Backbone as numpy.savetxt, mean C-alpha at the origin, in Angstrom:
# Nx Ny Nz CAx CAy CAz Cx Cy Cz
-1.21 -13.52 18.14 -2.56 -13.85 16.89 -2.49 -12.15 16.72
-2.80 -11.73 15.25 -2.61 -10.47 15.03 -4.30 -10.04 14.76
-5.51 -11.23 14.98 -6.73 -11.92 14.77 -7.52 -10.99 13.93
-8.71 -11.16 13.55 -9.21 -10.83 12.25 -8.08 -9.63 11.02
-8.28 -10.76 9.86 -7.14 -10.02 8.79 -7.88 -10.04 7.88
-7.63 -8.60 6.91 -8.54 -8.39 5.65 -7.25 -8.04 4.73
-7.37 -8.66 3.44 -6.23 -8.31 2.74 -7.55 -7.33 1.32
-6.84 -6.19 1.32 -7.03 -5.56 0.53 -6.68 -5.14 -1.21
-7.33 -5.71 -1.97 -6.25 -5.54 -3.03 -7.48 -4.54 -4.33
-6.71 -3.65 -4.37 -7.53 -2.71 -5.52 -7.43 -3.21 -7.13
-8.77 -3.02 -7.65 -8.51 -3.43 -9.14 -8.89 -2.47 -10.08
-8.16 -2.23 -10.96 -8.89 -1.74 -12.39 -8.14 -2.60 -13.72
-9.07 -3.08 -14.42 -8.48 -3.91 -15.69 -7.63 -5.07 -15.19
-7.79 -5.69 -14.33 -7.07 -6.81 -13.91 -7.27 -8.52 -14.10
-8.65 -8.24 -15.07 -9.45 -9.58 -15.96 -8.44 -10.46 -15.41
-7.46 -10.59 -15.98 -6.78 -11.69 -16.36 -5.51 -12.48 -14.55
-5.87 -11.28 -14.03 -4.78 -11.69 -12.53 -5.60 -12.16 -11.14
-6.93 -11.20 -11.48 -7.50 -11.17 -9.90 -7.93 -13.03 -9.57
-8.41 -13.74 -10.45 -8.81 -15.05 -9.70 -7.62 -15.55 -9.22
-6.24 -15.63 -10.29 -4.99 -16.17 -9.75 -4.52 -15.91 -8.21
-4.61 -14.55 -7.83 -4.27 -13.84 -6.85 -4.97 -14.09 -5.51
-6.28 -14.16 -5.97 -6.82 -14.50 -5.02 -6.76 -15.95 -4.31
-6.62 -17.12 -5.49 -6.85 -18.26 -5.24 -5.39 -18.51 -3.98
-4.05 -17.84 -5.01 -2.86 -17.57 -3.75 -3.15 -17.03 -2.67
-3.26 -16.20 -2.07 -4.13 -15.82 -1.03 -4.84 -16.24 0.02
-5.95 -17.30 -0.73 -6.73 -18.15 0.08 -5.96 -19.50 0.30
-5.06 -20.25 -0.43 -4.33 -21.29 -0.66 -3.13 -20.79 0.94
-2.28 -19.83 0.31 -1.57 -19.48 1.68 -1.84 -19.15 3.00
-3.04 -18.57 3.07 -3.65 -17.88 4.01 -5.06 -18.31 4.22
-5.55 -19.53 4.22 -6.84 -19.78 4.64 -7.33 -19.04 5.64
-7.17 -18.49 6.52 -7.74 -17.80 7.73 -8.37 -16.22 7.11
-7.72 -15.95 6.10 -7.87 -14.49 6.09 -8.69 -14.79 4.75
-9.32 -12.95 5.07 -10.55 -12.45 4.39 -9.72 -11.30 2.91
-10.48 -11.42 2.25 -9.90 -10.82 0.81 -11.23 -9.34 0.54
-10.95 -8.74 0.24 -11.63 -7.55 -0.18 -11.13 -6.87 -1.47
-11.76 -6.98 -2.47 -11.67 -6.88 -3.86 -12.54 -5.46 -3.84
-11.53 -4.11 -4.07 -11.91 -2.52 -4.30 -11.99 -2.46 -5.91
-13.02 -2.50 -6.86 -13.15 -2.45 -8.08 -13.56 -1.32 -8.74
-12.88 -0.51 -9.25 -13.21 0.87 -10.07 -13.93 1.03 -11.33
-14.78 -0.03 -11.17 -15.64 -0.12 -12.19 -15.09 -0.25 -14.11
-14.09 -1.44 -13.49 -13.23 -1.83 -14.61 -14.22 -2.09 -15.92
-13.32 -1.99 -17.03 -14.15 -1.74 -17.85 -14.07 -3.81 -18.98
-13.03 -3.94 -18.44 -12.93 -5.78 -18.42 -13.03 -6.70 -17.79
-14.28 -5.92 -17.48 -15.14 -7.05 -16.33 -14.69 -7.61 -15.13
-13.55 -7.38 -14.70 -13.20 -7.93 -13.75 -13.83 -7.74 -12.63
-14.40 -6.45 -12.14 -15.85 -6.56 -11.20 -17.05 -7.58 -10.79
-17.27 -8.35 -12.40 -18.13 -9.26 -12.50 -17.47 -10.79 -11.99
-16.14 -10.66 -12.32 -14.89 -11.66 -11.90 -15.05 -11.58 -10.38
-14.50 -10.36 -9.58 -14.74 -10.52 -7.92 -16.31 -11.11 -7.91
-17.40 -10.51 -8.36 -18.32 -10.76 -7.40 -18.67 -12.65 -7.39
-18.46 -13.27 -8.86 -18.46 -14.81 -9.13 -17.67 -15.28 -7.93
-16.39 -14.61 -7.73 -15.52 -15.46 -6.69 -16.31 -15.56 -5.40
-16.89 -14.44 -5.08 -17.27 -14.07 -3.80 -18.41 -14.68 -3.66
-19.31 -15.07 -4.46 -20.71 -16.06 -4.76 -19.92 -17.72 -4.20
-19.05 -17.90 -4.30 -18.57 -19.38 -4.31 -17.53 -19.02 -2.91
-16.90 -18.50 -2.10 -16.08 -18.30 -1.31 -16.71 -17.04 -0.54
-16.95 -17.49 1.18 -17.57 -16.73 2.17 -16.37 -15.69 2.68
-14.79 -15.63 2.08 -14.02 -14.99 2.43 -14.00 -13.89 1.85
-14.45 -13.71 0.63 -14.10 -12.80 -0.40 -15.32 -12.42 -0.41
-14.98 -10.89 -0.56 -16.14 -9.69 -0.75 -15.66 -8.56 -1.57
-16.41 -7.54 -1.92 -16.30 -7.01 -2.89 -17.22 -5.46 -2.50
-16.41 -4.54 -3.15 -16.67 -2.97 -3.13 -16.66 -2.74 -4.52
-17.66 -2.15 -4.93 -17.88 -1.68 -6.46 -18.03 -0.14 -6.30
-16.93 0.63 -6.69 -17.11 2.34 -6.95 -17.55 2.67 -8.00
-17.80 3.80 -7.89 -18.32 4.31 -9.90 -17.58 4.65 -10.85
-16.20 4.77 -10.57 -15.48 5.02 -11.68 -14.12 4.84 -11.28
-13.15 5.11 -11.90 -11.40 5.23 -11.81 -11.53 6.53 -11.53
-11.10 6.23 -9.61 -10.53 7.46 -8.72 -8.98 7.48 -8.39
-8.26 6.17 -8.68 -7.12 6.01 -8.52 -6.60 4.93 -7.01
-5.09 4.70 -6.95 -5.45 4.00 -5.95 -5.48 4.55 -4.17
-5.01 5.35 -4.33 -4.74 5.94 -3.38 -6.48 6.06 -2.60
-7.75 6.91 -3.13 -8.96 6.22 -3.14 -9.28 5.28 -2.75
-9.03 3.81 -3.35 -9.32 2.70 -3.40 -9.01 2.35 -2.00
-7.75 2.24 -1.60 -7.65 2.35 -0.11 -7.83 3.02 1.03
-8.52 4.15 0.27 -9.56 5.02 1.66 -10.79 4.39 1.80
-11.31 3.87 1.02 -12.42 3.17 1.32 -12.41 1.81 1.63
-11.38 0.97 1.16 -10.91 -0.34 2.01 -11.01 0.05 3.36
-9.91 0.95 3.75 -9.64 0.66 4.75 -11.10 1.30 5.60
-11.63 2.45 5.42 -13.06 2.24 5.94 -14.08 1.03 6.24
-14.27 0.34 5.04 -15.01 -0.66 4.75 -14.39 -1.82 5.59
-13.18 -2.00 6.07 -12.69 -3.13 7.23 -12.51 -2.71 8.62
-12.52 -1.35 8.60 -12.86 -0.81 10.02 -14.23 -0.73 10.53
-15.01 -0.88 9.73 -16.57 -1.34 9.62 -17.02 -2.56 10.53
-16.18 -3.38 9.60 -16.14 -4.90 9.94 -15.65 -5.25 10.90
-14.79 -4.46 11.27 -14.24 -5.19 13.04 -13.30 -6.08 12.92
-12.24 -5.68 11.56 -11.33 -6.48 11.05 -10.27 -5.73 12.00
-9.24 -6.34 12.64 -8.10 -6.45 13.72 -6.41 -6.36 12.77
-6.78 -6.41 11.54 -5.31 -6.00 11.03 -5.93 -6.34 9.51
-5.24 -5.28 8.49 -5.45 -4.92 7.24 -4.60 -4.81 6.74
-4.43 -5.34 5.21 -3.19 -5.71 4.25 -3.54 -4.96 3.07
-2.59 -4.26 2.53 -2.15 -3.95 1.18 -1.52 -4.87 0.34
-2.64 -4.82 -0.75 -1.57 -6.30 -1.90 -2.07 -5.69 -3.18
-1.36 -5.55 -4.30 -1.37 -5.46 -5.57 -1.94 -6.61 -6.16
-2.83 -6.38 -7.25 -3.67 -7.27 -8.32 -2.41 -7.96 -9.05
-1.71 -7.91 -9.28 -0.79 -8.59 -10.07 -0.10 -9.42 -10.32
0.14 -9.56 -9.04 1.04 -11.17 -8.51 2.14 -10.20 -8.16
2.68 -8.81 -8.64 4.32 -8.45 -8.12 4.19 -8.78 -6.66
3.07 -9.17 -5.74 3.09 -9.07 -4.41 2.95 -10.35 -4.09
3.57 -10.78 -3.66 3.47 -12.77 -3.38 2.90 -13.16 -2.40
1.83 -13.22 -2.31 1.05 -13.64 -0.84 1.50 -14.95 -0.10
2.78 -15.83 -0.79 3.30 -16.84 -0.09 4.25 -15.95 1.07
4.50 -15.12 0.77 4.93 -14.06 1.66 4.07 -13.10 2.62
3.49 -13.25 2.73 2.16 -12.35 3.81 3.13 -12.87 4.92
2.97 -14.01 5.53 2.75 -14.18 6.78 4.34 -13.51 7.42
5.31 -12.88 6.91 6.29 -12.05 7.43 6.09 -10.87 7.91
4.81 -10.27 6.68 4.44 -9.07 7.74 3.41 -9.32 8.87
2.51 -10.72 8.34 1.42 -10.64 9.88 2.64 -10.98 11.10
3.66 -11.55 10.72 4.21 -12.60 11.82 4.77 -11.01 12.68
5.62 -9.67 11.97 6.03 -8.27 12.39 5.03 -7.85 12.82
3.56 -7.70 12.32 2.48 -6.80 12.98 2.60 -7.46 14.87
2.95 -8.83 15.03 3.30 -8.63 16.22 3.16 -8.24 17.58
4.40 -6.97 16.70 4.75 -6.37 18.09 5.16 -4.62 17.64
4.49 -4.56 16.35 4.55 -3.68 15.70 3.45 -2.55 15.13
2.94 -1.50 14.97 2.11 -1.16 14.13 1.70 -1.23 12.99
2.78 -1.14 11.81 2.78 -1.43 10.90 4.18 -1.67 9.82
3.61 -2.71 9.33 4.82 -3.73 8.86 4.62 -3.60 7.24
5.94 -2.81 6.51 6.31 -2.75 5.40 7.23 -3.68 4.50
6.39 -4.27 3.66 6.82 -4.70 2.66 8.53 -4.23 1.94
9.48 -4.29 2.09 10.79 -3.72 1.48 11.34 -4.64 0.29
11.68 -3.81 -0.69 12.81 -4.51 -1.78 13.60 -3.69 -1.25
13.88 -2.87 -0.37 15.59 -2.22 -0.59 16.05 -2.32 0.86
15.58 -3.73 1.68 16.64 -3.94 2.56 16.91 -5.26 2.72
18.18 -5.70 3.27 18.82 -6.81 3.25 17.47 -8.33 3.28
17.80 -8.88 2.02 16.69 -10.14 2.44 15.67 -9.39 0.75
15.11 -8.22 0.67 14.31 -8.04 -0.51 15.15 -8.07 -1.69
14.32 -8.80 -2.70 14.91 -7.92 -3.60 13.75 -7.87 -5.20
13.85 -7.92 -6.35 12.99 -7.31 -7.63 13.56 -8.35 -8.33
12.51 -8.71 -8.82 12.43 -10.03 -10.13 12.14 -9.30 -11.31
12.98 -9.51 -12.53 12.26 -9.30 -14.03 11.76 -7.31 -14.23
12.40 -6.98 -13.36 11.93 -5.34 -13.74 12.87 -4.97 -14.55
12.44 -3.94 -16.14 13.33 -3.62 -16.31 14.44 -2.33 -15.99
15.42 -2.14 -16.44 16.13 -0.84 -15.65 15.86 0.25 -15.34
14.93 0.31 -16.32 14.62 2.11 -16.12 13.18 2.02 -14.95
12.29 1.17 -14.85 11.56 0.91 -13.53 12.36 0.74 -12.34
13.47 -0.16 -12.43 14.49 0.28 -11.38 15.12 1.13 -11.03
15.37 1.89 -12.00 16.06 3.33 -11.77 14.69 4.39 -11.30
13.15 4.38 -11.69 13.04 5.21 -11.81 12.09 4.81 -10.13
12.32 3.92 -9.41 12.12 3.54 -8.33 13.36 3.55 -7.08
14.30 3.02 -7.81 15.07 3.77 -6.63 15.35 5.36 -6.44
15.01 5.72 -7.84 16.05 7.39 -7.40 14.61 7.90 -6.67
13.18 7.33 -7.36 12.25 8.05 -6.13 12.36 7.78 -4.63
12.87 6.56 -4.30 12.90 6.22 -2.98 13.74 7.09 -2.52
15.30 7.36 -3.27 15.94 8.03 -2.67 15.57 9.44 -2.40
15.25 10.28 -3.51 14.65 11.54 -3.11 13.49 11.44 -1.53
12.70 10.49 -2.07 11.54 10.84 -0.84 12.59 10.31 0.71
13.68 10.12 1.02 14.20 9.98 2.00 15.35 11.07 2.55
15.97 11.70 0.86 16.50 12.32 1.62 15.79 13.94 1.50
14.38 14.57 1.04 13.63 15.17 0.93 13.14 15.59 2.02
12.30 14.44 3.20 11.52 14.29 3.77 11.94 13.65 4.91
13.62 13.28 4.65 13.71 12.52 6.28 13.47 11.10 6.73
12.23 10.87 5.82 12.20 9.11 6.17 12.78 7.97 6.20
13.16 7.18 7.29 13.84 6.43 7.93 13.41 5.44 7.31
13.36 5.05 6.31 12.71 3.72 5.49 13.48 3.73 4.15
13.87 2.73 3.98 14.41 2.09 2.47 13.24 2.17 1.20
12.11 1.92 1.69 10.94 1.83 0.35 9.99 2.25 0.90
9.92 3.38 0.74 8.62 4.40 0.84 7.32 4.10 -0.05
7.78 3.68 -1.21 6.60 3.77 -2.04 5.89 2.31 -2.45
6.84 1.52 -1.82 6.17 -0.18 -1.75 4.85 -0.40 -1.45
4.19 -1.05 -2.22 2.32 -1.06 -1.91 1.99 -2.67 -1.22
2.85 -3.19 -0.54 2.36 -4.60 0.30 2.61 -4.16 1.45
1.75 -3.90 2.40 1.77 -3.68 3.76 0.82 -4.37 4.70
0.93 -3.92 5.89 0.34 -4.63 7.20 -0.16 -3.55 8.06
-1.18 -3.51 8.75 -1.23 -2.09 9.43 -2.57 -2.77 10.68
-2.40 -2.69 12.03 -3.05 -3.10 13.05 -3.93 -1.72 12.98
-5.55 -2.40 12.87 -6.16 -1.40 13.25 -6.45 -0.10 13.51
-5.93 -0.15 15.16 -5.72 1.06 15.93 -4.40 1.61 14.96
-3.36 1.50 14.19 -3.10 1.95 13.87 -3.48 2.90 12.56
-4.30 2.10 11.70 -5.26 3.07 11.07 -6.03 4.29 11.43
-6.26 3.99 12.45 -7.72 5.26 13.34 -6.28 5.80 13.63
-5.31 5.60 13.64 -4.27 7.00 14.00 -3.83 7.80 12.86
-4.10 7.54 11.72 -3.54 8.25 10.38 -4.51 8.58 9.97
-5.50 9.03 10.43 -6.72 9.80 9.74 -6.67 9.87 8.27
-6.43 8.88 7.71 -6.70 8.57 6.16 -7.80 9.01 5.32
-8.85 9.58 5.99 -9.74 9.55 5.23 -9.41 11.24 4.74
-7.94 11.80 5.51 -7.69 13.13 4.82 -7.20 13.23 3.68
-6.68 11.43 3.59 -5.35 11.57 2.46 -5.84 12.17 0.94
-5.26 12.68 0.35 -5.86 13.34 -1.13 -4.67 12.82 -2.12
-3.76 11.39 -2.03 -3.28 11.48 -2.81 -3.82 10.43 -3.60
-3.63 10.61 -5.17 -4.58 9.30 -5.72 -3.72 8.31 -6.14
-2.21 8.66 -6.32 -1.49 7.55 -7.16 -0.43 7.15 -6.63
0.38 6.48 -6.48 1.42 5.72 -5.76 2.24 6.71 -4.39
1.98 7.68 -4.79 2.96 8.82 -3.16 1.59 8.62 -2.49
0.42 8.07 -2.44 -0.21 7.78 -1.51 0.46 6.94 -0.41
1.20 6.04 -1.15 2.11 5.16 0.06 3.15 5.85 0.84
3.69 6.85 0.16 4.84 7.94 1.19 3.61 8.45 1.98
2.62 9.03 1.50 1.82 9.89 2.54 1.66 8.93 4.00
1.36 7.77 3.40 0.83 7.05 4.66 2.36 6.95 5.22
3.27 6.66 4.90 4.58 6.42 5.58 4.62 7.69 6.59
5.02 8.83 5.80 4.93 9.86 6.60 3.77 10.15 7.77
2.67 9.92 7.52 1.45 9.75 8.67 2.08 8.99 10.02
2.21 7.64 9.34 2.33 7.03 10.72 3.69 7.09 11.31
4.72 7.72 10.73 6.09 7.90 11.36 5.69 9.67 12.30
4.95 10.16 11.72 4.97 11.50 12.68 4.10 11.25 13.63
3.21 10.05 13.70 1.78 9.64 14.92 2.70 9.19 16.06
3.99 8.62 15.42 4.87 8.12 16.50 4.92 6.47 16.73
4.08 6.04 15.60 3.34 4.34 15.41 4.66 3.43 14.96
5.15 2.37 15.72 6.30 1.53 15.44 5.81 0.87 14.08
6.84 1.33 13.35 6.31 0.98 11.89 7.94 0.18 11.48
8.62 -1.03 11.06 9.33 -2.17 10.90 9.21 -2.30 9.03
10.44 -2.29 8.36 10.37 -2.67 6.99 10.49 -4.43 6.90
10.20 -5.19 6.07 10.21 -6.87 6.08 10.68 -7.25 4.59
11.96 -7.87 4.52 12.34 -7.57 3.28 11.35 -8.88 2.45
10.98 -8.17 1.22 10.10 -9.23 0.16 10.57 -9.28 -0.82
10.23 -10.53 -1.90 10.48 -10.47 -2.98 9.35 -9.44 -4.25
10.02 -8.58 -4.93 9.18 -7.98 -5.99 8.91 -8.34 -7.08
8.30 -9.08 -7.52 7.84 -9.59 -9.38 6.96 -9.23 -10.10
7.42 -9.03 -11.26 7.05 -7.56 -12.24 5.70 -8.65 -12.94
4.70 -7.79 -13.16 3.89 -8.58 -13.86 3.61 -9.58 -14.72
3.04 -10.63 -15.38 3.01 -10.90 -16.12 2.46 -10.84 -17.10
0.80 -10.99 -16.53 -0.38 -10.20 -17.51 -0.98 -8.86 -17.27
-1.60 -8.18 -17.88 -1.64 -7.15 -17.91 -0.61 -5.70 -18.55
-1.37 -4.82 -17.94 -0.58 -3.39 -18.08 -0.28 -2.91 -17.32
0.75 -2.49 -16.89 1.53 -1.33 -15.47 0.16 -0.01 -15.78
-0.02 0.23 -14.15 -0.37 1.77 -14.08 -0.30 2.77 -13.80
1.36 2.59 -14.29 2.18 3.68 -13.85 2.52 4.78 -15.21
1.97 5.87 -14.57 1.84 6.64 -15.60 3.02 7.83 -15.50
3.09 9.13 -16.17 4.06 10.18 -16.17 2.98 11.21 -14.85
2.21 10.80 -15.49 0.86 12.03 -14.01 1.23 11.33 -12.76
1.40 9.86 -12.60 1.27 9.54 -11.25 2.62 9.87 -10.88
3.72 9.88 -11.47 4.89 10.23 -11.07 4.70 11.70 -11.23
4.45 12.82 -11.98 4.30 13.83 -11.33 3.59 14.40 -10.20
2.61 13.34 -10.06 1.70 13.95 -8.79 2.84 13.55 -7.62
3.56 12.38 -7.89 4.55 11.78 -6.52 5.40 13.22 -6.00
5.98 13.58 -7.01 7.27 14.17 -7.09 6.85 15.63 -6.70
5.66 15.86 -7.21 5.33 17.61 -6.72 4.88 17.59 -4.79
3.65 16.79 -4.84 3.54 16.15 -3.69 5.00 15.84 -2.41
5.47 15.22 -2.77 6.81 14.82 -2.04 7.73 15.98 -1.62
7.83 16.98 -2.84 9.01 17.89 -2.48 7.98 19.12 -1.85
6.63 18.99 -1.89 5.78 20.23 -0.88 5.85 19.50 0.65
5.61 17.97 0.37 6.08 17.46 2.16 7.30 17.76 2.80
8.01 17.78 2.02 9.89 18.29 2.25 9.97 19.82 2.74
9.79 20.25 2.04 9.44 21.56 2.12 8.74 22.33 3.40
7.38 21.59 3.44 6.92 21.93 5.05 7.55 21.81 6.37
7.99 20.07 5.85 9.31 20.21 7.18 10.16 20.93 6.97
10.60 21.30 6.37 11.92 22.26 6.44 11.52 23.62 7.19
10.63 23.99 6.64 9.91 25.19 6.53 9.35 25.01 8.86
8.98 23.76 9.24 8.35 23.56 10.51 9.96 23.59 11.70
11.35 22.93 10.55 12.14 22.88 11.60 12.64 23.86 11.64
13.36 25.39 10.70 13.18 26.59 10.99 12.90 27.38 11.85
11.19 27.23 11.81 10.27 27.87 12.59 10.40 27.51 14.21
10.88 26.12 14.53 11.35 25.52 15.33 12.54 26.06 16.48
13.39 26.33 15.24 15.02 26.63 15.51 15.08 28.05 15.59
13.78 29.02 15.17 13.71 30.19 15.41 13.03 30.24 16.66
12.52 29.82 17.11 11.94 29.73 18.51 12.61 29.44 19.34
13.56 28.25 19.14 14.58 27.89 19.82 15.30 29.38 20.29
15.90 30.00 19.66 16.51 31.05 19.57 15.72 32.18 20.17
14.86 32.22 20.06 14.14 33.52 20.83 14.60 33.44 22.52
14.67 32.41 23.30 14.54 32.09 24.60 15.74 32.62 25.33
């Protein structure tokens, strides 16, 4: 058993999706707790989360003063989870794109590794109902990330993940400054460079039915320049190591 487990669900304007996704998590894994991290959603998502928490002791809410991005929400959630003594922590989107019914795959994998990544791009993983533009953007982004950064994973940008608490402590996540989806790349990069055991687990990713996607041009641009910067830093480190070796 992985021990006490917390599923973190960051939210911004997910009023239509929040109650259904929490219901699915609790039905699939009644032993798991849920933390909603809401960025002061103007559509009332935070208030819905508070109401759900009043009728279910396993549901908790962390209100933040404004919209600060996915990365900052998870950093806050990770800190909350560790302070409360959880032994396993899960990332999950609020929009239903990550199926709670597949959570057991991540938790089972976590029995023998430090980080389990839900992957759309390994054998058995798939995507449902995504337009071709989103497929192209996601596949292209992951290919670029692998090529530039040398990461040995197929899906570095996915957001359905499970961590051992000890692994989170190794990541120094409080220093993460990525706001958008490149936060996920940063976490993978840190996990691998720390020598943590990382495995990809096949999942089915389903396009949201209600609400609007949070993907914007600014998020894509941030991911591009940060990934490129990390890749250049990696190449520079390799060059320095080669030059140092040649001096012997």
